[in-house]
Short mmCIF file of C-alpha atoms and ligand atoms in Angstrom, two decimals:
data_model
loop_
_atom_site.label_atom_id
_atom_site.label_comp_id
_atom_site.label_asym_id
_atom_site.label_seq_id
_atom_site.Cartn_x
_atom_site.Cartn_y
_atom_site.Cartn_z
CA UNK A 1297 -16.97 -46.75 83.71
CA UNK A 1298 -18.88 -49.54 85.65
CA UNK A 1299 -18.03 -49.90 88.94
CA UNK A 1300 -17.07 -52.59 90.80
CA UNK A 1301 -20.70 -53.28 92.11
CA UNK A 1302 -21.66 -53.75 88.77
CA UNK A 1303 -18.92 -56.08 87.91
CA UNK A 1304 -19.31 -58.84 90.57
CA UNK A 1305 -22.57 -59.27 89.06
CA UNK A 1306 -20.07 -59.71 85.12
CA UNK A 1307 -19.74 -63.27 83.40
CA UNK A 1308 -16.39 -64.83 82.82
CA UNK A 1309 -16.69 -63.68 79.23
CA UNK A 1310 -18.17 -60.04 80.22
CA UNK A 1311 -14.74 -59.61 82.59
CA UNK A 1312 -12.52 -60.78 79.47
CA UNK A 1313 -13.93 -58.45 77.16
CA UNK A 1314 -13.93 -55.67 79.83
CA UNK A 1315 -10.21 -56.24 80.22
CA UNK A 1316 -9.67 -56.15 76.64
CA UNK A 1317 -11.60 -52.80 76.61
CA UNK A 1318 -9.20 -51.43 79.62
CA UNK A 1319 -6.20 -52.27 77.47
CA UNK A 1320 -7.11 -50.70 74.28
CA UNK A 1321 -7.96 -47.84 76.30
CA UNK A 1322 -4.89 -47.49 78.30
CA UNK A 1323 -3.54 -47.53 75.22
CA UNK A 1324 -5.29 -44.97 73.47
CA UNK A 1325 -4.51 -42.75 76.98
CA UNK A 1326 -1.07 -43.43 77.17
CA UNK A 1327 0.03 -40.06 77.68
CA UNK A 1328 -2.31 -39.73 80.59
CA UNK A 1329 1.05 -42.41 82.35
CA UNK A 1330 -1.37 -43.67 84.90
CA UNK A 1331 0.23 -47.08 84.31
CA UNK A 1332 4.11 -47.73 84.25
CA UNK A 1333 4.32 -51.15 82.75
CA UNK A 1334 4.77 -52.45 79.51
CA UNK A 1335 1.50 -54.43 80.54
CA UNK A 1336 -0.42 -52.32 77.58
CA UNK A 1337 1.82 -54.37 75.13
CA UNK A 1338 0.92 -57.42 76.74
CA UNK A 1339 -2.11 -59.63 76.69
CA UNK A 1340 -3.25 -59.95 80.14
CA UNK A 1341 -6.19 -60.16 79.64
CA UNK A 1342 -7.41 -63.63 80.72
CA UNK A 1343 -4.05 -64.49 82.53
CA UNK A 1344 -5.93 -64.24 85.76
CA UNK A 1345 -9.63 -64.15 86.23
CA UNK A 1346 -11.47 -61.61 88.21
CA UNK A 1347 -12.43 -57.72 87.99
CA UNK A 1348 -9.56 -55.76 87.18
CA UNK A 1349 -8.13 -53.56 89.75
CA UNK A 1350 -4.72 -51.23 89.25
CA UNK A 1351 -2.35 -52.06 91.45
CA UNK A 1352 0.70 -49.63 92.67
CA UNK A 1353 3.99 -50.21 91.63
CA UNK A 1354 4.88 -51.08 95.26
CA UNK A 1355 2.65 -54.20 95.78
CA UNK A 1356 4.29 -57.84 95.03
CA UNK A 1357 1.96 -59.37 92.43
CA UNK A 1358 3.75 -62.88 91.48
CA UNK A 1359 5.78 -62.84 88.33
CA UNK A 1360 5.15 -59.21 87.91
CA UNK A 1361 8.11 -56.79 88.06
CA UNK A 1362 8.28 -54.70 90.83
CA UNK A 1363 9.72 -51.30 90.13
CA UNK A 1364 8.29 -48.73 93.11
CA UNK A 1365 9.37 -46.51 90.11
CA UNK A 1366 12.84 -46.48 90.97
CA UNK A 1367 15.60 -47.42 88.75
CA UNK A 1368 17.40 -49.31 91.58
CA UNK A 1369 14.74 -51.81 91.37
CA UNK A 1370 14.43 -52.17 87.60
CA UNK A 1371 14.18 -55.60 86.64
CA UNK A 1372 13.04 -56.95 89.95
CA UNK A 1373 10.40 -59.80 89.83
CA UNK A 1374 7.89 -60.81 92.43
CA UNK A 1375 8.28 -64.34 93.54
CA UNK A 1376 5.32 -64.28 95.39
CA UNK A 1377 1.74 -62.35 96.02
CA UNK A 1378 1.18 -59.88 98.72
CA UNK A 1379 -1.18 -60.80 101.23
CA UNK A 1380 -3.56 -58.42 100.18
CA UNK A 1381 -3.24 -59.46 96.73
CA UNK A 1382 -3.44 -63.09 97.23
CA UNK A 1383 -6.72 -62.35 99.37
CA UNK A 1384 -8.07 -60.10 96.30
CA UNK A 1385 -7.28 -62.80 94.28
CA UNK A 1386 -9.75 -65.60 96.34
CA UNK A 1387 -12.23 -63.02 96.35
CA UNK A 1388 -12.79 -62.75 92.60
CA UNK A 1389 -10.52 -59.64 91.92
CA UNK A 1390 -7.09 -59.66 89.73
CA UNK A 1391 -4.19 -57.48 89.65
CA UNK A 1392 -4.62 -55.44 86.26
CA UNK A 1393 -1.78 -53.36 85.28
CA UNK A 1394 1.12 -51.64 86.89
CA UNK A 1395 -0.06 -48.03 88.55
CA UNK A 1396 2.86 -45.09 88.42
CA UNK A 1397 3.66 -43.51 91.91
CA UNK A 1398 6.64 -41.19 93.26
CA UNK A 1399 9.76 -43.39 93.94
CA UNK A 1400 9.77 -45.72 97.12
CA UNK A 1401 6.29 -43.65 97.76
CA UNK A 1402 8.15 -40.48 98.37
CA UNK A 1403 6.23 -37.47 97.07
CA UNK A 1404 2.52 -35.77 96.80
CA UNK A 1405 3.03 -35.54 92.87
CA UNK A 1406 4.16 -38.28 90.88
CA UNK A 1407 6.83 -36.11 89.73
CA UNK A 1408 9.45 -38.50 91.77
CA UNK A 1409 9.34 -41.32 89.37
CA UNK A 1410 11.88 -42.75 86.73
CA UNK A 1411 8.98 -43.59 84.11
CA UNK A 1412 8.26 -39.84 83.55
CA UNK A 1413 4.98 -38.02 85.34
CA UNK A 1414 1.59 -38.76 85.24
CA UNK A 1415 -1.22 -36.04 84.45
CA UNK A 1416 -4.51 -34.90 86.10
CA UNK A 1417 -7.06 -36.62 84.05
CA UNK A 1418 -9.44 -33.68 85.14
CA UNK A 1419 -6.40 -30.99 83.55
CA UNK A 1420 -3.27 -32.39 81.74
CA UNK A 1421 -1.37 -29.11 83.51
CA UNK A 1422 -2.02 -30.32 86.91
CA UNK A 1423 0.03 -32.59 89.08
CA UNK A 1424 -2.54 -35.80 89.89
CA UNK A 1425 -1.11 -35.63 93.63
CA UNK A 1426 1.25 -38.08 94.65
CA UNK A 1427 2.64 -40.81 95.98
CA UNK A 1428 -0.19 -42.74 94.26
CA UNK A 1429 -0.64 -40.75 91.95
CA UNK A 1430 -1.28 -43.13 88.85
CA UNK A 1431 -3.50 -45.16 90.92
CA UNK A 1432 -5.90 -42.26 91.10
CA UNK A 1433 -5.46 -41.10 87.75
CA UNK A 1434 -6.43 -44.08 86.69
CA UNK A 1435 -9.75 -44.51 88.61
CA UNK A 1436 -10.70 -40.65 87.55
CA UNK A 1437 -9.54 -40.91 83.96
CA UNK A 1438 -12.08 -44.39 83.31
CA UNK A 1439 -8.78 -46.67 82.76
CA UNK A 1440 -9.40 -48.30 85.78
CA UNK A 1441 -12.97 -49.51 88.09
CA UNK A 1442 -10.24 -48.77 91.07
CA UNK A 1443 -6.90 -49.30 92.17
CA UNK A 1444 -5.09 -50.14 95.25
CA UNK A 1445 -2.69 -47.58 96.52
CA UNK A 1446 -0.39 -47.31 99.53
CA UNK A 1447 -0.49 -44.44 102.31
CA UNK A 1448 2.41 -43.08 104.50
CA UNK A 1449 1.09 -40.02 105.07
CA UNK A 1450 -1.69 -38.99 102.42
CA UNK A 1451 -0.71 -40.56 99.12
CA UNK A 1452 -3.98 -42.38 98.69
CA UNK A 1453 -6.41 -39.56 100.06
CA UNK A 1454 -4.32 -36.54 98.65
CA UNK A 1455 -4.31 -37.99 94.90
CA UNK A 1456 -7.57 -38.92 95.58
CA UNK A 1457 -8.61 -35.27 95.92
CA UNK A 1458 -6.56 -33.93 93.56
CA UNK A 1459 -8.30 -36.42 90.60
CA UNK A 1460 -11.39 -36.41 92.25
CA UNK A 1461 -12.10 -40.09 93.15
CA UNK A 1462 -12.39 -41.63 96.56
CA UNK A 1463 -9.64 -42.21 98.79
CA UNK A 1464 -9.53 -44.65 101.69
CA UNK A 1465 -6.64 -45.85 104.37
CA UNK A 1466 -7.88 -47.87 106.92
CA UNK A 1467 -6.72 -48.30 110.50
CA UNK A 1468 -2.83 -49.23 110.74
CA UNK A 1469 -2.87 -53.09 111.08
CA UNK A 1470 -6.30 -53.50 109.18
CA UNK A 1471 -4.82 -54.73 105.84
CA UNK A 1472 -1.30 -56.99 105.75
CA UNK A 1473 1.51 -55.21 105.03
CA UNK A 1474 3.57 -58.45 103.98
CA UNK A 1475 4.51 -57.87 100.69
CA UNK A 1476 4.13 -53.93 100.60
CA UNK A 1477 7.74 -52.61 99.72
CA UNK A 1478 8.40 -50.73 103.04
CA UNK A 1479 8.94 -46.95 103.27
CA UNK A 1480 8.30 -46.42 106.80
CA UNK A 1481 7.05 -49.49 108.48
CA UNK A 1482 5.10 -47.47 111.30
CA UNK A 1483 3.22 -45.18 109.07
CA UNK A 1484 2.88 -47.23 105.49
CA UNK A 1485 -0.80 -48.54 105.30
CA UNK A 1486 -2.40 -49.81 101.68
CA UNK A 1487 -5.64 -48.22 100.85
CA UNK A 1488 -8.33 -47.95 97.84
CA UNK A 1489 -9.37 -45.46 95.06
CA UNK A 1490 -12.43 -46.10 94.03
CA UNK A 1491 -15.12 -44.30 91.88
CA UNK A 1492 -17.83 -44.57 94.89
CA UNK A 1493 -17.82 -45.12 98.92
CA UNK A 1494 -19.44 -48.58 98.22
CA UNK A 1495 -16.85 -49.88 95.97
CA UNK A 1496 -14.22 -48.24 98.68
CA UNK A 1497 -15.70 -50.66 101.37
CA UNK A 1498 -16.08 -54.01 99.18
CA UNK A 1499 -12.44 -53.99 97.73
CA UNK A 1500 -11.32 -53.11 101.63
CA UNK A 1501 -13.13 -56.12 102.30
CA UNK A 1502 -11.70 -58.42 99.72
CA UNK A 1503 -7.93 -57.58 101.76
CA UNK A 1504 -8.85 -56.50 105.39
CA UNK A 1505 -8.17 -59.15 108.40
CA UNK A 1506 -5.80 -60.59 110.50
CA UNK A 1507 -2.37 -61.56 108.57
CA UNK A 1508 0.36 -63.85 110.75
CA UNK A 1509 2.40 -63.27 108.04
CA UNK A 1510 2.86 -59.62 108.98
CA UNK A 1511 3.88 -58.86 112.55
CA UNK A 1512 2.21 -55.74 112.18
CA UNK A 1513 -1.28 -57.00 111.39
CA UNK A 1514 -4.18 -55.94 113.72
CA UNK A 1515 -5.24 -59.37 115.68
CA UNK A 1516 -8.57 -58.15 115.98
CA UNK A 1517 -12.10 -59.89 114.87
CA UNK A 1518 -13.04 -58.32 111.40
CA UNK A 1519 -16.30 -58.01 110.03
CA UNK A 1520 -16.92 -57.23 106.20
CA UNK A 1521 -18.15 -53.33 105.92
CA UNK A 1522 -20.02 -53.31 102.42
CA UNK A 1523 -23.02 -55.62 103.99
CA UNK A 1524 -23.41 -53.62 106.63
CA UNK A 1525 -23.56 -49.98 105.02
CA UNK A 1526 -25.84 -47.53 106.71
CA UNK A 1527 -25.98 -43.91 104.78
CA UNK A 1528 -28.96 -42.95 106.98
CA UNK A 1529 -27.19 -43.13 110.68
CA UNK A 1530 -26.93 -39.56 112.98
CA UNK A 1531 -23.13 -38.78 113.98
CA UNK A 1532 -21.19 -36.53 116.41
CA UNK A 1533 -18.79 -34.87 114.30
CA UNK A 1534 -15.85 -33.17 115.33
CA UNK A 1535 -15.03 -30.15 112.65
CA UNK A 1536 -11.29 -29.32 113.12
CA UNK A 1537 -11.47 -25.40 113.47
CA UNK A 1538 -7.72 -24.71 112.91
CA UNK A 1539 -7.23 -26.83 109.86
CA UNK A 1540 -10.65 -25.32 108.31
CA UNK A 1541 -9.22 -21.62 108.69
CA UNK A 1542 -5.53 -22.45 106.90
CA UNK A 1543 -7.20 -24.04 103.59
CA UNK A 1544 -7.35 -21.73 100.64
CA UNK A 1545 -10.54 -19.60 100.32
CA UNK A 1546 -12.17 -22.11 97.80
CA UNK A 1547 -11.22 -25.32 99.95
CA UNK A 1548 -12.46 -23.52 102.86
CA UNK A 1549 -15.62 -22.35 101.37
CA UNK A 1550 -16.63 -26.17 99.96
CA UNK A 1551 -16.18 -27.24 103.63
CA UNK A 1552 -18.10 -24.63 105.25
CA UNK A 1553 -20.86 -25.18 102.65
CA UNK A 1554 -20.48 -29.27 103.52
CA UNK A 1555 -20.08 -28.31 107.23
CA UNK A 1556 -23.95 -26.33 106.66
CA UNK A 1557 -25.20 -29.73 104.67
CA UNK A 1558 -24.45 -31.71 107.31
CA UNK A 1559 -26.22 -30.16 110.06
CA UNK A 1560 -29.10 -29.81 107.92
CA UNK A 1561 -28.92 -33.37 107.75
CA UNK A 1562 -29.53 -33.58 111.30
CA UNK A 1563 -25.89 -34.88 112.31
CA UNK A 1564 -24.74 -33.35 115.38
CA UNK A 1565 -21.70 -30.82 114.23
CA UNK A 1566 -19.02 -30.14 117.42
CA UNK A 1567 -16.18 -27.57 116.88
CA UNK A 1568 -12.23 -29.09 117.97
CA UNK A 1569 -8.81 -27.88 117.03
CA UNK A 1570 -5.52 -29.99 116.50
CA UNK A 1571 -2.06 -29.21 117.07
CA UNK A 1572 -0.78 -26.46 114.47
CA UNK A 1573 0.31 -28.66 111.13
CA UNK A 1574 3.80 -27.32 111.85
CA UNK A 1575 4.59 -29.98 114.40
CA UNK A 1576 2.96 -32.74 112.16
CA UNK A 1577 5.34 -32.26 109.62
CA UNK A 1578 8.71 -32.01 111.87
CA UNK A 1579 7.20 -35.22 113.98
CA UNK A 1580 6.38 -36.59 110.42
CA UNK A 1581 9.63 -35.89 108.21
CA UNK A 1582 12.16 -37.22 111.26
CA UNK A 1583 10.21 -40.79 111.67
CA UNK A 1584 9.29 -41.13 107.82
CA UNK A 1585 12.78 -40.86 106.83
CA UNK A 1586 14.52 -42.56 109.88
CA UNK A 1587 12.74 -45.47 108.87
CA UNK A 1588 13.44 -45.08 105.18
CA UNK A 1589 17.12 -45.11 105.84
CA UNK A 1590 16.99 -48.31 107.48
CA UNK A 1591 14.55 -50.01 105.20
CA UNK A 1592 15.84 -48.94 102.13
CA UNK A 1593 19.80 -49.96 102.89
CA UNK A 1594 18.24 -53.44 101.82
CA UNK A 1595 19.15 -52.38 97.77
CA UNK A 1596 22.73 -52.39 97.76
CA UNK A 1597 23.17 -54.70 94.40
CA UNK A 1598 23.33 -57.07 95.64
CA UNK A 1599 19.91 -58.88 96.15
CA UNK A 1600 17.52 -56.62 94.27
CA UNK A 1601 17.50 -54.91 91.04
CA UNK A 1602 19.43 -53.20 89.30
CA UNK A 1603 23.96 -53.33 89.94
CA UNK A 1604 26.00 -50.85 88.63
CA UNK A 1605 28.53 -51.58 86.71
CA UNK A 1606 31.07 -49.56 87.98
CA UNK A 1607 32.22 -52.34 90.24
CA UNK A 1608 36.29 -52.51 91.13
CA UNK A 1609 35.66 -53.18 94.40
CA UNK A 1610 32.59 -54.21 96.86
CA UNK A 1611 32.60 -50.95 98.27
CA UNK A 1612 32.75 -49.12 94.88
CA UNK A 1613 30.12 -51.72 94.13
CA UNK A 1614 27.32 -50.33 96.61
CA UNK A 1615 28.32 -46.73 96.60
CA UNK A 1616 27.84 -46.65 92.82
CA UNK A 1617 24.40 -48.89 92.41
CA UNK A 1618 22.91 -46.80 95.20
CA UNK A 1619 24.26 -43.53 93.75
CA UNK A 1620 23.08 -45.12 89.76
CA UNK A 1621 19.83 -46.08 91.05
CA UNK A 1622 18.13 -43.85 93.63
CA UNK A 1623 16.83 -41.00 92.35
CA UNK A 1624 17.38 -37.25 94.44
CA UNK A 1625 14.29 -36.88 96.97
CA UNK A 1626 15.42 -40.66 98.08
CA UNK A 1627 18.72 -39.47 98.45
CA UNK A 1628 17.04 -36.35 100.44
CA UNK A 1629 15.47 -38.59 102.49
CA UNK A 1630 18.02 -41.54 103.46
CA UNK A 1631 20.47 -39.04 104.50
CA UNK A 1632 17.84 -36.64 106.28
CA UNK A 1633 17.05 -40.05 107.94
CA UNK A 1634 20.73 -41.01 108.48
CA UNK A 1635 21.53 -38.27 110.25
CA UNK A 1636 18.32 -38.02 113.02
CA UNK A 1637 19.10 -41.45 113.78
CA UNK A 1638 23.33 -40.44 114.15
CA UNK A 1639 24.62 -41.50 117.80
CA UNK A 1640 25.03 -37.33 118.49
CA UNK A 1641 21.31 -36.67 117.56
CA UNK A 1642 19.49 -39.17 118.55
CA UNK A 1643 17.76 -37.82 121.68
CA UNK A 1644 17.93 -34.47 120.00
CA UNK A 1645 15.31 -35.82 117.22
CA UNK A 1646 14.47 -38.93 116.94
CA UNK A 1647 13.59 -39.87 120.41
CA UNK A 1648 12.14 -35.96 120.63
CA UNK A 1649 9.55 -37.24 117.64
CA UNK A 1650 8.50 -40.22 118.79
CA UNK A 1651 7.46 -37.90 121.90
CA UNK A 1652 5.71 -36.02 119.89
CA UNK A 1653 4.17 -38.60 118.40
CA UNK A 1654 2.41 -40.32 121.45
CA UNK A 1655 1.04 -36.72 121.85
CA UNK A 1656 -0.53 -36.41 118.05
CA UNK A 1657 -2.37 -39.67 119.00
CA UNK A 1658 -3.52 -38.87 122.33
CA UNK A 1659 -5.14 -35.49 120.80
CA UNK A 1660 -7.09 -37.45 118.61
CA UNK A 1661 -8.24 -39.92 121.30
CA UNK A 1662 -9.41 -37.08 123.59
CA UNK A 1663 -11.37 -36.01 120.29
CA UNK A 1664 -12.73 -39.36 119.29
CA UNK A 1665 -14.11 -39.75 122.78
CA UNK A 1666 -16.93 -38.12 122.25
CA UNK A 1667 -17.42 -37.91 118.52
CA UNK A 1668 -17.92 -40.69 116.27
CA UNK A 1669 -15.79 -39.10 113.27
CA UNK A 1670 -13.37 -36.50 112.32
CA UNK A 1671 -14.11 -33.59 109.13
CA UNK A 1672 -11.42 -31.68 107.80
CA UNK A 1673 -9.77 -30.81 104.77
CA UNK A 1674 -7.67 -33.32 102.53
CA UNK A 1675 -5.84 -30.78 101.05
CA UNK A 1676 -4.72 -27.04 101.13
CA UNK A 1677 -5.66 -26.13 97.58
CA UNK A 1678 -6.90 -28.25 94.38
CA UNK A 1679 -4.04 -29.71 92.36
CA UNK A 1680 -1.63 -27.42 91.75
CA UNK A 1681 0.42 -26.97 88.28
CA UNK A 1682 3.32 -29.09 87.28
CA UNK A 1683 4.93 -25.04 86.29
CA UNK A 1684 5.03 -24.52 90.01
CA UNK A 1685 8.32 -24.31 91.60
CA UNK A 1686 8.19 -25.71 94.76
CA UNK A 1687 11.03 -26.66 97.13
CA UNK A 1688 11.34 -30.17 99.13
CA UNK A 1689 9.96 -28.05 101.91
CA UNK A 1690 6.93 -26.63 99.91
CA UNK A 1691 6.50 -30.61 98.76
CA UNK A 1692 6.51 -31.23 102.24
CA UNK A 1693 3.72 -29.23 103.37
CA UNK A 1694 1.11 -30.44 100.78
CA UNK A 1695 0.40 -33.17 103.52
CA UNK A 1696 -0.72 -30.78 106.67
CA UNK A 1697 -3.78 -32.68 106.98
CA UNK A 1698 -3.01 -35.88 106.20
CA UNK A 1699 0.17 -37.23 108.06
CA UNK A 1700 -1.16 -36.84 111.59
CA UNK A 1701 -4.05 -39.46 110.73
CA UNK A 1702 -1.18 -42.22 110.20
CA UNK A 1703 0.95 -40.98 112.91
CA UNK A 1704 -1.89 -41.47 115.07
CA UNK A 1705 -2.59 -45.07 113.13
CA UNK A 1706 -6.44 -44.17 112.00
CA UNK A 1707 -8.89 -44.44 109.63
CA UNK A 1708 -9.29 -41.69 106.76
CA UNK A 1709 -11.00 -41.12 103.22
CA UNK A 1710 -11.65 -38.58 101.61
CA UNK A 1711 -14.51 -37.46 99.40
CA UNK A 1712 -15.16 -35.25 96.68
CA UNK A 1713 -17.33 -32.40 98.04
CA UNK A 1714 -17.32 -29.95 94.81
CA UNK A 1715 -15.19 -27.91 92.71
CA UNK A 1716 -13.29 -24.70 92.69
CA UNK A 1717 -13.31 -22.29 89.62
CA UNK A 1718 -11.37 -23.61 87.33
CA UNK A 1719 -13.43 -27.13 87.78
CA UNK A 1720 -10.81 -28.91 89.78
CA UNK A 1721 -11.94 -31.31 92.22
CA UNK A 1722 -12.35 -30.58 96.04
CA UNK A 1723 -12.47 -33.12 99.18
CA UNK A 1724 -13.14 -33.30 102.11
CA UNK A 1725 -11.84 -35.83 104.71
CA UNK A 1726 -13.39 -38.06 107.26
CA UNK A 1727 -11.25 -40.01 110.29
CA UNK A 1728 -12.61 -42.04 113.03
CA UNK A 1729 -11.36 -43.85 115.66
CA UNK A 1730 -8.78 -46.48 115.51
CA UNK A 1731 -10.32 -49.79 113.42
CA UNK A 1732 -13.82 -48.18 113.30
CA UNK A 1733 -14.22 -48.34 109.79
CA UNK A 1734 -17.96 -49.18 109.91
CA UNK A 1735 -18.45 -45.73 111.08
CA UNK A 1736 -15.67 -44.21 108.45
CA UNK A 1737 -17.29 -45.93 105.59
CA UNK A 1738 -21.06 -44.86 107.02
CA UNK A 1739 -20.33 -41.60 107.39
CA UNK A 1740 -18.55 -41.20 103.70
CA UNK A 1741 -22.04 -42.93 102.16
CA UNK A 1742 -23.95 -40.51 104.09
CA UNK A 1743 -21.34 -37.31 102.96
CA UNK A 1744 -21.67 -39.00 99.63
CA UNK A 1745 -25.33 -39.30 99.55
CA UNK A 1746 -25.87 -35.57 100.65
CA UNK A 1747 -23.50 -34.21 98.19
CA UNK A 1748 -25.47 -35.90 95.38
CA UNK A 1749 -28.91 -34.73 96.29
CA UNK A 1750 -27.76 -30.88 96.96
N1 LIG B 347 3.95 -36.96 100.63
C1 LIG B 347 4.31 -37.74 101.78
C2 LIG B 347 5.76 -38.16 101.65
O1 LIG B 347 6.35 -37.78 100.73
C3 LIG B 347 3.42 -38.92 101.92
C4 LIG B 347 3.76 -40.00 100.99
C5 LIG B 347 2.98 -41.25 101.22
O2 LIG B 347 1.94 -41.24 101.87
N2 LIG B 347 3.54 -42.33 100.74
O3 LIG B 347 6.28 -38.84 102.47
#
């Protein structure tokens, strides 16, 4: 597939027949379910002009339904563009099908969403990671140049990993969140999946700035990345020891290789440790779904979606679309969030995580101090199989190294760094310090770059 380097360089007739190429394609892969819509029926092909980028199914693009893959939402059309979209839009992009994700962006494996699952282009028994999980499937299985994704706590660098593309969530506050569907406003961040570091940094640059429409948005001076690429620059990296020795042997052993390749390189490699995962995940799972409760009592039938119609009374009315329409791990999670938020637990959890929080983020700062970036793992293993039992709490832990970075509000990609034995795709991740994505994005050329010429 071309990337989309290549395609800002395509005519206006060179785009349409591109498009036209995507759709028979998607077509063709259908059972791949990277997208959701019924947009491979349609002709969208010169409806709006620009490269074609796959957007999540929790991103307002005007006139498009807007699902988040929940059947409480079905039916649900976008009045209006996302800021992010509306700024791809002036920069020569356009929204190009409907990517499938776990509902409301709850999950690490697409398995959470009412349109059925989506596969691991690189093994049709593997879970493609999750929530954004048809956003990277798309990008690895050629159906896509790259899609925009959204990340709470790993869902665009996880299925990044697990489909072997690239996988990048800037700072929190770097891209406008008006018109992302809200899971948890302090964590949710929209991000890229790209086939290369370069196209990473040019589509962050066609959304990336100072929104007034979100109250949220980073009112900080922005300066585009992709002009200003450096592959060649010497870092102080920070190797987190504890995360390293957790990984499974092959994960650890593609790091430790990368670790050696770097050095070699002549960057300057420093050893740190983090707070054991453990209290990422409690700190993690109290906020996430505290905020999902609140956010997502919003789709009661009455202005959104889908009603039931089971409706004697107003009561009966809500209880029933809510019940109809939200599928289990919601349900999990809105009650989960209910009760750490309840008048008698309050202090007990809520309050208790937010602590915790503050302390995540100040680890990190005492890190980034003296290091320009951040290497660790993405993931604990490769993707695993969609046979695998797991329990919410199994789910849960597929995200140890991935949900501090957005409690603490940073940077993070990830990048594939090789391959275990049965060919599945490995990463590795990069973080730096709060709205330092020059460095981020320098770094990942460089890993890039090295990983290439080995
Ligand atoms: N897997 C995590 C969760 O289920 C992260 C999801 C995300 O980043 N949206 O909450």
């Amino acid at each position: 597939m071309i990337t989309l380097k290549e395609a800002l360089t395509y005519s206006k007739e060179e785009l349409i027949n591109l498009k036209k190429e995507l759709n028979e394609k998607a077509k063709k892969q259908k059972k791949i379910g990277a997208y959701v819509e019924q947009f491979l029926d349609k002709d969208l092909t010169d409806s709006i002009e620009g490269i074609p980028v796959a957007i999540k199914d929790n991103i307002c693009v005007k006139d498009w339904e807007l699902t988040c893959a929940s059947k409480i939402l079905q039916g649900y059309v976008s009045p209006y563009d996302a800021s992010a979209i509306k700024n791809l839009k002036q920069n020569g992009f356009s929204p190009f099908g409907r990517a499938n994700m776990d509902e409301f962006a709850m999950g690490s494996s697409t398995a959470n969403s009412c349109y059925g699952r989506t596969l691991n282009p690189l093994d049709f028994s593997k879970v493609p990671g999750g929530s954004s999980g048809g956003s990277a499937a798309a990008v690895s299985s050629g159906l896509a140049l790259a899609s925009l994704g959204t990340d709470t706590g790993g869902s665009v660098r996880q299925p990044a990993a697990f489909c072997g593309c690239v996988g990048f969530k800037p700072s929190y506050g770097r891209i406008s969140r008006y018109g992302l569907v809200t899971y948890s406003s302090s964590l949710d961040q929209i991000g890229v999946l790209t086939q290369n570091v370069e196209d990473a940094a040019l589509l962050y640059d066609a959304m990336a700035g100072y929104d007034e429409l979100d109250s949220t948005s980073a009112k900080i001076e922005f300066a585009k990345t992709a002009p200003n690429l450096n592959p060649d620059k010497k870092l102080t990296i920070a190797v987190i020891q504890n995360y390293i020795d957790e990984a499974s042997a092959e994960v650890k052993q593609a790091l430790l290789k990368t670790i050696e390749l770097l050095k070699s390189y002549g960057h300057n490699i420093v050893y740190k440790n983090l707070l054991d995962s453990k209290f990422d995940i409690a700190t993690y799972y109290i906020i996430a779904a505290a905020e999902a409760s609140t956010n997502l009592s919003r789709y009661d039938g009455v202005r959104f979606g889908r009603r039931s119609e089971k409706q004697d009374s107003l009561n009966e009315m809500y209880i029933n679309t809510r019940n109809e329409g939200f599928g289990d791990e919601v349900k999990r999670r809105i009650l989960l969030g209910t009760f750490v938020l309840s008048s008698g637990y309050y202090d007990a959890y809520y309050i208790k995580a937010l602590k915790a929080r503050t302390f995540i983020k100040n680890k990190y700062k005492d890190i980034l101090q003296d290091c320009d970036l951040i290497f660790m793992p993405v993931t604990p293993t490769t993707a695993f199989s969609f046979d695998t039992k797991k329990t919410p709490m199994q789910n849960y832990l597929e995200d140890i190294y991935t949900i501090s970075v957005n409690l603490a509000g940073l940077g993070g990609i990830s990048i594939p760094i090789g391959k275990d034995g049965n060919n599945l795709n490995i990463s590795a991740q990069l973080v730096c310090k709060q709205f330092d994505e020059q460095t981020l994005l320098d770094g990942a050329l460089n890993l890039e770059k090295i990983i290439k010429n080995k």
